[in-house]
Amino acid sequence: MKNIIPAIVVVLIIGMLAWYFTSAKPPVADKTAKLNVADIADGAASNDADLATENIDVRIPRQDILTDDYDDIEDLEDIRPATELYSSAEQALEVLKNASKSYDDSVLEQFAEPDFSCTWCEGLYASLNQLITQQDISADEKSYYAEVMAISGRVDNVKALVDAIKSAPNQEDADIYAEALELAIGKDDLTSYLGSQLSGANDTLRESLIAALTNQNSRLAAELLYKNTVERGDADGYYASGIGLGEFIPDEDAMPFLQDALLKRDQFSHLAAKALLNSGTDGLRMVLDSLESSKDPDFDRRMLKDAIDHVGYDEDVENLLRERLKTTSQPAAREFIEESLKSFEGDDFDIYDTDDDEL
């Protein structure tokens, strides 16, 4: 009898397993495979359809961009352009509306100079052009949408901002559009348009245009800034406002023009000197060369007023200054070099610290 009991138990277990595999419901994968796809496309609301859509690859907008907090845009490892992320003007506009609530800079970055082959961008900008002049949205929303237009690289969008400044119903709105216009970026066609609007512009518009030109870096932008400064006869050239030629950071093509302006040795030369110094070693070399050929150190000192603030430190700049300190005999040049070296580390910095035994 004792030997029979284990055999009975084994038989019972085998029987239970057989019943389970023959009567259990089929797995979800088998069930969903039999669903009618047309019903899903028509929006069928059955549980079966809900299960099926779990297995369909649907492109979802990157809502994480809108909800995460970013202390600094540089913290983002990768910002993909809007033309890769969104497939329609409606989708992009919805993303921008959500992002405007927190003034999300990372989303703004997605819309910087989108490719001109973008098929839905014109529709988006048409909507934004209408939104920025609506009075039933907040100032932050207006500002956000205006910035998207400013950084688009498109002349029509920048023109819309200029027109909005001119026709603004109040100064608050004019200031919103003007602050956005300052961020305008683009190629020479946009730069040319900015310059064409300077004549006759009111103070709000003119300063915004000058700020935008200051950010362009090109030779054309340098020429337009210089021309406007000379025409106005304003030797300060907007420098006190933190814009204009003195705050300009030139690209390589702009530097010969600035060197010519520097060598004129007139009331505007100090602006060209500052712009050249902003560029780093190459610009510094041009300024030092001009000082070496000068016979008027008093003029040089006036020209270099506040210029030390534009000498940014890097190893190449320091090496060039130390090299010239050994060779220069021009008093204004020597003073400028010494003060520049001191500015790197404060008054205790040894400007004569060198591996050579002699200066």
Short mmCIF file of C-alpha atoms in Angstrom, two decimals:
data_model
loop_
_atom_site.label_atom_id
_atom_site.label_comp_id
_atom_site.label_asym_id
_atom_site.label_seq_id
_atom_site.Cartn_x
_atom_site.Cartn_y
_atom_site.Cartn_z
CA MET A 1 0.00 0.00 0.00
CA LYS A 2 2.85 2.38 0.78
CA ASN A 3 4.27 1.88 -2.74
CA ILE A 4 0.95 2.70 -4.39
CA ILE A 5 0.53 6.19 -2.83
CA PRO A 6 3.51 7.89 -4.61
CA ALA A 7 2.32 6.51 -7.93
CA ILE A 8 -1.15 7.98 -7.37
CA VAL A 9 0.34 11.40 -6.55
CA VAL A 10 2.40 11.38 -9.76
CA VAL A 11 -0.65 10.53 -11.85
CA LEU A 12 -2.66 13.36 -10.26
CA ILE A 13 0.09 15.92 -10.98
CA ILE A 14 0.35 14.86 -14.64
CA GLY A 15 -3.42 15.09 -15.00
CA MET A 16 -3.55 18.63 -13.56
CA LEU A 17 -0.80 19.84 -15.91
CA ALA A 18 -2.57 18.37 -18.92
CA TRP A 19 -5.83 20.14 -17.96
CA TYR A 20 -4.03 23.50 -17.52
CA PHE A 21 -2.36 23.55 -20.93
CA THR A 22 -5.51 22.50 -22.79
CA SER A 23 -7.95 24.89 -21.08
CA ALA A 24 -5.89 28.07 -20.31
CA LYS A 25 -6.57 31.23 -22.38
CA PRO A 26 -4.17 31.95 -25.27
CA PRO A 27 -1.43 34.50 -24.56
CA VAL A 28 -2.00 38.19 -25.44
CA ALA A 29 0.37 38.00 -28.39
CA ASP A 30 -1.74 35.28 -30.04
CA LYS A 31 -4.92 37.20 -29.35
CA THR A 32 -3.73 40.52 -30.72
CA ALA A 33 -2.40 38.84 -33.85
CA LYS A 34 -5.99 37.99 -34.84
CA LEU A 35 -7.32 41.57 -34.44
CA ASN A 36 -8.54 43.52 -37.46
CA VAL A 37 -6.03 46.33 -38.11
CA ALA A 38 -8.68 48.33 -39.95
CA ASP A 39 -10.74 48.45 -36.77
CA ILE A 40 -7.75 49.92 -34.92
CA ALA A 41 -7.18 52.54 -37.62
CA ASP A 42 -10.85 53.52 -37.38
CA GLY A 43 -10.38 54.14 -33.65
CA ALA A 44 -12.10 51.04 -32.29
CA ALA A 45 -12.33 51.37 -28.55
CA SER A 46 -12.39 47.71 -27.55
CA ASN A 47 -9.93 46.27 -25.06
CA ASP A 48 -8.54 44.10 -27.82
CA ALA A 49 -7.69 47.21 -29.87
CA ASP A 50 -6.04 48.81 -26.88
CA LEU A 51 -3.87 45.75 -26.49
CA ALA A 52 -2.94 45.78 -30.16
CA THR A 53 -1.75 49.36 -30.17
CA GLU A 54 0.79 48.47 -27.53
CA ASN A 55 2.68 46.60 -30.24
CA ILE A 56 2.57 49.40 -32.84
CA ASP A 57 5.60 51.69 -33.21
CA VAL A 58 4.16 55.20 -32.83
CA ARG A 59 6.38 58.31 -32.92
CA ILE A 60 5.67 60.30 -29.77
CA PRO A 61 6.68 63.99 -29.41
CA ARG A 62 9.56 64.47 -26.99
CA GLN A 63 7.51 65.71 -24.10
CA ASP A 64 10.46 65.17 -21.77
CA ILE A 65 11.99 68.32 -23.24
CA LEU A 66 9.05 70.30 -21.96
CA THR A 67 8.94 68.93 -18.44
CA ASP A 68 12.55 68.58 -17.30
CA ASP A 69 14.25 71.41 -15.48
CA TYR A 70 17.52 72.60 -17.03
CA ASP A 71 19.67 75.02 -15.07
CA ASP A 72 21.90 75.61 -18.07
CA ILE A 73 21.34 74.76 -21.71
CA GLU A 74 24.91 73.51 -21.85
CA ASP A 75 23.86 70.69 -19.53
CA LEU A 76 21.99 69.07 -22.40
CA GLU A 77 24.11 66.42 -24.05
CA ASP A 78 22.25 66.58 -27.34
CA ILE A 79 19.66 68.99 -28.68
CA ARG A 80 18.14 67.75 -31.92
CA PRO A 81 16.73 70.28 -34.39
CA ALA A 82 12.99 70.79 -34.54
CA THR A 83 12.89 69.55 -38.12
CA GLU A 84 13.96 66.12 -36.88
CA LEU A 85 11.63 66.06 -33.90
CA TYR A 86 8.35 67.29 -35.35
CA SER A 87 6.46 66.52 -38.52
CA SER A 88 3.94 69.34 -38.81
CA ALA A 89 3.42 73.00 -37.98
CA GLU A 90 0.59 72.05 -35.63
CA GLN A 91 2.78 69.67 -33.64
CA ALA A 92 5.65 72.19 -33.42
CA LEU A 93 3.28 74.98 -32.36
CA GLU A 94 1.82 72.84 -29.58
CA VAL A 95 5.33 72.10 -28.30
CA LEU A 96 6.19 75.82 -28.33
CA LYS A 97 2.99 76.74 -26.51
CA ASN A 98 3.81 74.26 -23.74
CA ALA A 99 7.46 75.37 -23.60
CA SER A 100 6.52 79.05 -23.38
CA LYS A 101 4.89 78.44 -20.00
CA SER A 102 8.31 77.76 -18.44
CA TYR A 103 10.35 79.69 -21.01
CA ASP A 104 12.23 76.50 -21.88
CA ASP A 105 15.54 77.49 -23.50
CA SER A 106 16.24 73.95 -24.63
CA VAL A 107 13.19 74.00 -26.87
CA LEU A 108 14.18 77.40 -28.24
CA GLU A 109 17.52 75.89 -29.20
CA GLN A 110 15.71 73.28 -31.29
CA PHE A 111 14.31 76.06 -33.48
CA ALA A 112 17.59 77.90 -34.15
CA GLU A 113 17.99 78.40 -37.91
CA PRO A 114 16.00 75.37 -39.11
CA ASP A 115 16.90 74.08 -42.54
CA PHE A 116 15.25 76.02 -45.34
CA SER A 117 14.03 72.73 -46.79
CA CYS A 118 11.61 72.44 -43.86
CA THR A 119 8.17 71.91 -45.42
CA TRP A 120 6.09 72.92 -42.42
CA CYS A 121 8.12 75.85 -41.08
CA GLU A 122 6.31 78.54 -43.05
CA GLY A 123 3.01 77.45 -41.56
CA LEU A 124 4.48 77.60 -38.07
CA TYR A 125 5.91 81.09 -38.57
CA ALA A 126 2.62 82.34 -39.99
CA SER A 127 0.91 81.23 -36.77
CA LEU A 128 3.61 82.81 -34.59
CA ASN A 129 3.36 86.06 -36.53
CA GLN A 130 -0.30 86.25 -35.56
CA LEU A 131 0.27 85.18 -31.97
CA ILE A 132 2.89 87.80 -31.07
CA THR A 133 0.44 90.64 -31.67
CA GLN A 134 -2.47 89.12 -29.76
CA GLN A 135 -3.41 90.94 -26.59
CA ASP A 136 -4.90 87.91 -24.83
CA ILE A 137 -1.58 86.14 -24.21
CA SER A 138 1.03 86.89 -21.57
CA ALA A 139 4.16 88.98 -22.08
CA ASP A 140 6.31 85.88 -21.61
CA GLU A 141 4.42 84.03 -24.34
CA LYS A 142 4.83 86.95 -26.74
CA SER A 143 8.51 87.15 -25.95
CA TYR A 144 9.01 83.41 -26.41
CA TYR A 145 7.29 83.29 -29.79
CA ALA A 146 9.12 86.43 -30.92
CA GLU A 147 12.45 84.82 -30.04
CA VAL A 148 11.61 81.77 -32.14
CA MET A 149 11.08 84.11 -35.08
CA ALA A 150 14.29 86.04 -34.38
CA ILE A 151 16.49 82.95 -34.36
CA SER A 152 14.89 81.45 -37.46
CA GLY A 153 17.48 82.97 -39.82
CA ARG A 154 14.65 84.11 -42.10
CA VAL A 155 14.42 87.72 -43.26
CA ASP A 156 10.60 87.65 -43.41
CA ASN A 157 10.36 86.75 -39.73
CA VAL A 158 12.79 89.48 -38.70
CA LYS A 159 10.86 91.94 -40.86
CA ALA A 160 7.70 90.92 -38.99
CA LEU A 161 9.42 91.77 -35.69
CA VAL A 162 10.57 95.14 -37.02
CA ASP A 163 7.03 95.91 -38.20
CA ALA A 164 5.68 94.83 -34.81
CA ILE A 165 8.02 97.27 -33.05
CA LYS A 166 6.93 100.11 -35.33
CA SER A 167 3.21 99.41 -34.86
CA ALA A 168 3.21 98.28 -31.23
CA PRO A 169 0.18 99.61 -29.31
CA ASN A 170 2.30 100.40 -26.26
CA GLN A 171 5.93 100.64 -25.19
CA GLU A 172 5.77 97.39 -23.25
CA ASP A 173 5.00 95.41 -26.39
CA ALA A 174 7.57 97.38 -28.39
CA ASP A 175 10.22 96.44 -25.83
CA ILE A 176 9.23 92.75 -26.01
CA TYR A 177 9.68 92.67 -29.78
CA ALA A 178 12.86 94.73 -29.61
CA GLU A 179 14.49 92.41 -27.06
CA ALA A 180 13.69 89.44 -29.28
CA LEU A 181 15.06 91.23 -32.36
CA GLU A 182 18.40 91.65 -30.59
CA LEU A 183 18.82 87.86 -30.79
CA ALA A 184 18.39 87.71 -34.57
CA ILE A 185 20.85 85.43 -36.34
CA GLY A 186 21.32 84.64 -39.99
CA LYS A 187 23.39 85.14 -43.09
CA ASP A 188 24.28 88.24 -45.09
CA ASP A 189 20.75 88.69 -46.45
CA LEU A 190 19.48 89.10 -42.90
CA THR A 191 22.42 91.33 -41.97
CA SER A 192 21.71 93.56 -44.98
CA TYR A 193 18.08 93.89 -43.95
CA LEU A 194 19.02 94.87 -40.40
CA GLY A 195 21.33 97.57 -41.74
CA SER A 196 18.66 98.89 -44.11
CA GLN A 197 16.33 99.60 -41.20
CA LEU A 198 18.72 101.86 -39.29
CA SER A 199 17.88 104.99 -41.23
CA GLY A 200 15.01 106.79 -39.54
CA ALA A 201 14.57 104.20 -36.81
CA ASN A 202 13.41 105.37 -33.40
CA ASP A 203 15.65 104.82 -30.38
CA THR A 204 14.04 101.49 -29.39
CA LEU A 205 14.32 100.00 -32.85
CA ARG A 206 17.76 101.41 -33.61
CA GLU A 207 19.39 100.01 -30.47
CA SER A 208 17.79 96.63 -31.12
CA LEU A 209 19.10 96.63 -34.69
CA ILE A 210 22.60 97.60 -33.52
CA ALA A 211 22.54 94.81 -30.91
CA ALA A 212 21.50 92.30 -33.58
CA LEU A 213 24.26 93.49 -35.92
CA THR A 214 26.76 93.22 -33.07
CA ASN A 215 25.97 89.50 -32.83
CA GLN A 216 26.56 88.70 -36.52
CA ASN A 217 30.41 88.59 -36.59
CA SER A 218 30.71 89.07 -40.36
CA ARG A 219 32.55 91.72 -42.35
CA LEU A 220 29.23 93.10 -43.62
CA ALA A 221 28.01 93.54 -40.04
CA ALA A 222 31.26 95.32 -39.11
CA GLU A 223 30.92 97.65 -42.08
CA LEU A 224 27.32 98.50 -41.22
CA LEU A 225 28.13 99.17 -37.57
CA TYR A 226 31.06 101.37 -38.52
CA LYS A 227 29.06 103.25 -41.16
CA ASN A 228 26.22 104.01 -38.75
CA THR A 229 28.63 105.15 -36.05
CA VAL A 230 30.47 107.51 -38.40
CA GLU A 231 27.25 108.89 -39.88
CA ARG A 232 25.93 109.68 -36.42
CA GLY A 233 29.24 111.24 -35.44
CA ASP A 234 29.06 109.40 -32.12
CA ALA A 235 32.59 108.45 -31.07
CA ASP A 236 31.20 106.21 -28.31
CA GLY A 237 29.50 104.04 -30.94
CA TYR A 238 26.95 102.60 -28.48
CA TYR A 239 29.81 101.27 -26.35
CA ALA A 240 28.27 102.65 -23.15
CA SER A 241 25.19 100.54 -23.90
CA GLY A 242 27.26 97.37 -24.28
CA ILE A 243 26.63 97.03 -28.01
CA GLY A 244 28.14 98.30 -31.24
CA LEU A 245 31.51 97.91 -32.90
CA GLY A 246 33.47 97.91 -29.63
CA GLU A 247 31.59 94.78 -28.50
CA PHE A 248 31.73 93.11 -31.89
CA ILE A 249 33.56 89.74 -32.15
CA PRO A 250 34.81 89.56 -35.73
CA ASP A 251 35.29 86.49 -37.83
CA GLU A 252 38.41 86.15 -39.94
CA ASP A 253 36.93 87.95 -42.95
CA ALA A 254 36.00 91.01 -40.88
CA MET A 255 39.44 91.59 -39.39
CA PRO A 256 41.15 93.34 -42.37
CA PHE A 257 38.34 95.91 -42.42
CA LEU A 258 38.76 96.56 -38.70
CA GLN A 259 42.52 96.83 -39.09
CA ASP A 260 42.01 99.54 -41.71
CA ALA A 261 39.66 101.38 -39.36
CA LEU A 262 42.24 101.10 -36.58
CA LEU A 263 45.00 102.54 -38.75
CA LYS A 264 42.93 105.62 -39.56
CA ARG A 265 43.78 106.75 -36.04
CA ASP A 266 40.69 108.88 -35.61
CA GLN A 267 37.95 109.20 -33.03
CA PHE A 268 36.48 105.85 -34.01
CA SER A 269 39.71 103.83 -33.96
CA HIS A 270 39.24 102.81 -30.34
CA LEU A 271 36.15 100.83 -31.36
CA ALA A 272 38.09 98.92 -34.02
CA ALA A 273 40.86 98.21 -31.48
CA LYS A 274 38.37 96.74 -29.00
CA ALA A 275 36.73 94.61 -31.69
CA LEU A 276 40.10 93.23 -32.80
CA LEU A 277 41.05 92.44 -29.22
CA ASN A 278 37.76 90.58 -28.81
CA SER A 279 38.92 88.11 -31.45
CA GLY A 280 41.92 86.82 -29.51
CA THR A 281 45.54 86.39 -30.54
CA ASP A 282 45.30 87.49 -34.18
CA GLY A 283 43.47 90.69 -33.32
CA LEU A 284 45.85 91.40 -30.46
CA ARG A 285 48.78 91.08 -32.85
CA MET A 286 47.21 93.63 -35.20
CA VAL A 287 46.72 96.11 -32.37
CA LEU A 288 50.28 95.66 -31.11
CA ASP A 289 51.65 96.09 -34.64
CA SER A 290 49.79 99.38 -34.97
CA LEU A 291 51.26 100.60 -31.69
CA GLU A 292 54.78 99.70 -32.80
CA SER A 293 54.47 101.95 -35.83
CA SER A 294 52.93 104.85 -33.91
CA LYS A 295 54.65 108.16 -33.25
CA ASP A 296 51.93 109.55 -31.01
CA PRO A 297 51.84 107.65 -27.69
CA ASP A 298 49.38 110.14 -26.18
CA PHE A 299 46.84 109.32 -28.88
CA ASP A 300 47.55 105.63 -28.36
CA ARG A 301 46.78 105.90 -24.67
CA ARG A 302 43.46 107.59 -25.41
CA MET A 303 42.66 105.00 -28.06
CA LEU A 304 43.38 102.15 -25.65
CA LYS A 305 41.18 103.47 -22.84
CA ASP A 306 39.14 100.51 -21.51
CA ALA A 307 40.74 98.24 -24.12
CA ILE A 308 42.39 95.97 -21.54
CA ASP A 309 38.92 94.66 -20.64
CA HIS A 310 38.83 93.13 -24.11
CA VAL A 311 42.04 91.14 -23.79
CA GLY A 312 40.83 87.67 -22.91
CA TYR A 313 43.26 85.28 -21.30
CA ASP A 314 44.57 82.18 -22.96
CA GLU A 315 48.06 80.74 -23.21
CA ASP A 316 48.68 82.03 -26.72
CA VAL A 317 47.65 85.55 -25.74
CA GLU A 318 49.96 85.51 -22.72
CA ASN A 319 52.87 84.19 -24.78
CA LEU A 320 52.39 86.91 -27.39
CA LEU A 321 52.28 89.63 -24.76
CA ARG A 322 55.45 88.35 -23.08
CA GLU A 323 57.22 88.10 -26.42
CA ARG A 324 56.33 91.68 -27.31
CA LEU A 325 57.28 92.91 -23.86
CA LYS A 326 60.84 91.84 -24.61
CA THR A 327 61.07 93.77 -27.86
CA THR A 328 58.86 96.83 -27.78
CA SER A 329 60.31 100.28 -27.26
CA GLN A 330 57.04 102.17 -27.66
CA PRO A 331 55.89 103.51 -24.28
CA ALA A 332 52.14 103.18 -24.90
CA ALA A 333 52.59 99.64 -26.20
CA ARG A 334 54.69 98.66 -23.22
CA GLU A 335 52.20 100.11 -20.76
CA PHE A 336 49.35 98.30 -22.49
CA ILE A 337 51.19 94.98 -22.43
CA GLU A 338 52.14 95.31 -18.76
CA GLU A 339 48.61 96.22 -17.73
CA SER A 340 47.18 93.37 -19.78
CA LEU A 341 49.46 90.84 -18.10
CA LYS A 342 48.65 92.21 -14.67
CA SER A 343 44.93 91.91 -15.41
CA PHE A 344 45.26 88.15 -15.80
CA GLU A 345 46.21 87.45 -12.19
CA GLY A 346 45.90 90.73 -10.31
CA ASP A 347 48.57 93.05 -8.95
CA ASP A 348 50.73 90.20 -7.60
CA PHE A 349 51.14 88.61 -11.03
CA ASP A 350 54.79 88.74 -12.09
CA ILE A 351 54.68 90.18 -15.59
CA TYR A 352 58.39 89.50 -15.97
CA ASP A 353 58.05 85.82 -15.08
CA THR A 354 59.84 84.12 -17.96
CA ASP A 355 62.15 81.21 -18.60
CA ASP A 356 64.61 83.55 -20.31
CA ASP A 357 67.30 85.31 -18.32
CA GLU A 358 66.79 88.54 -20.21
CA LEU A 359 63.83 90.55 -21.36
#
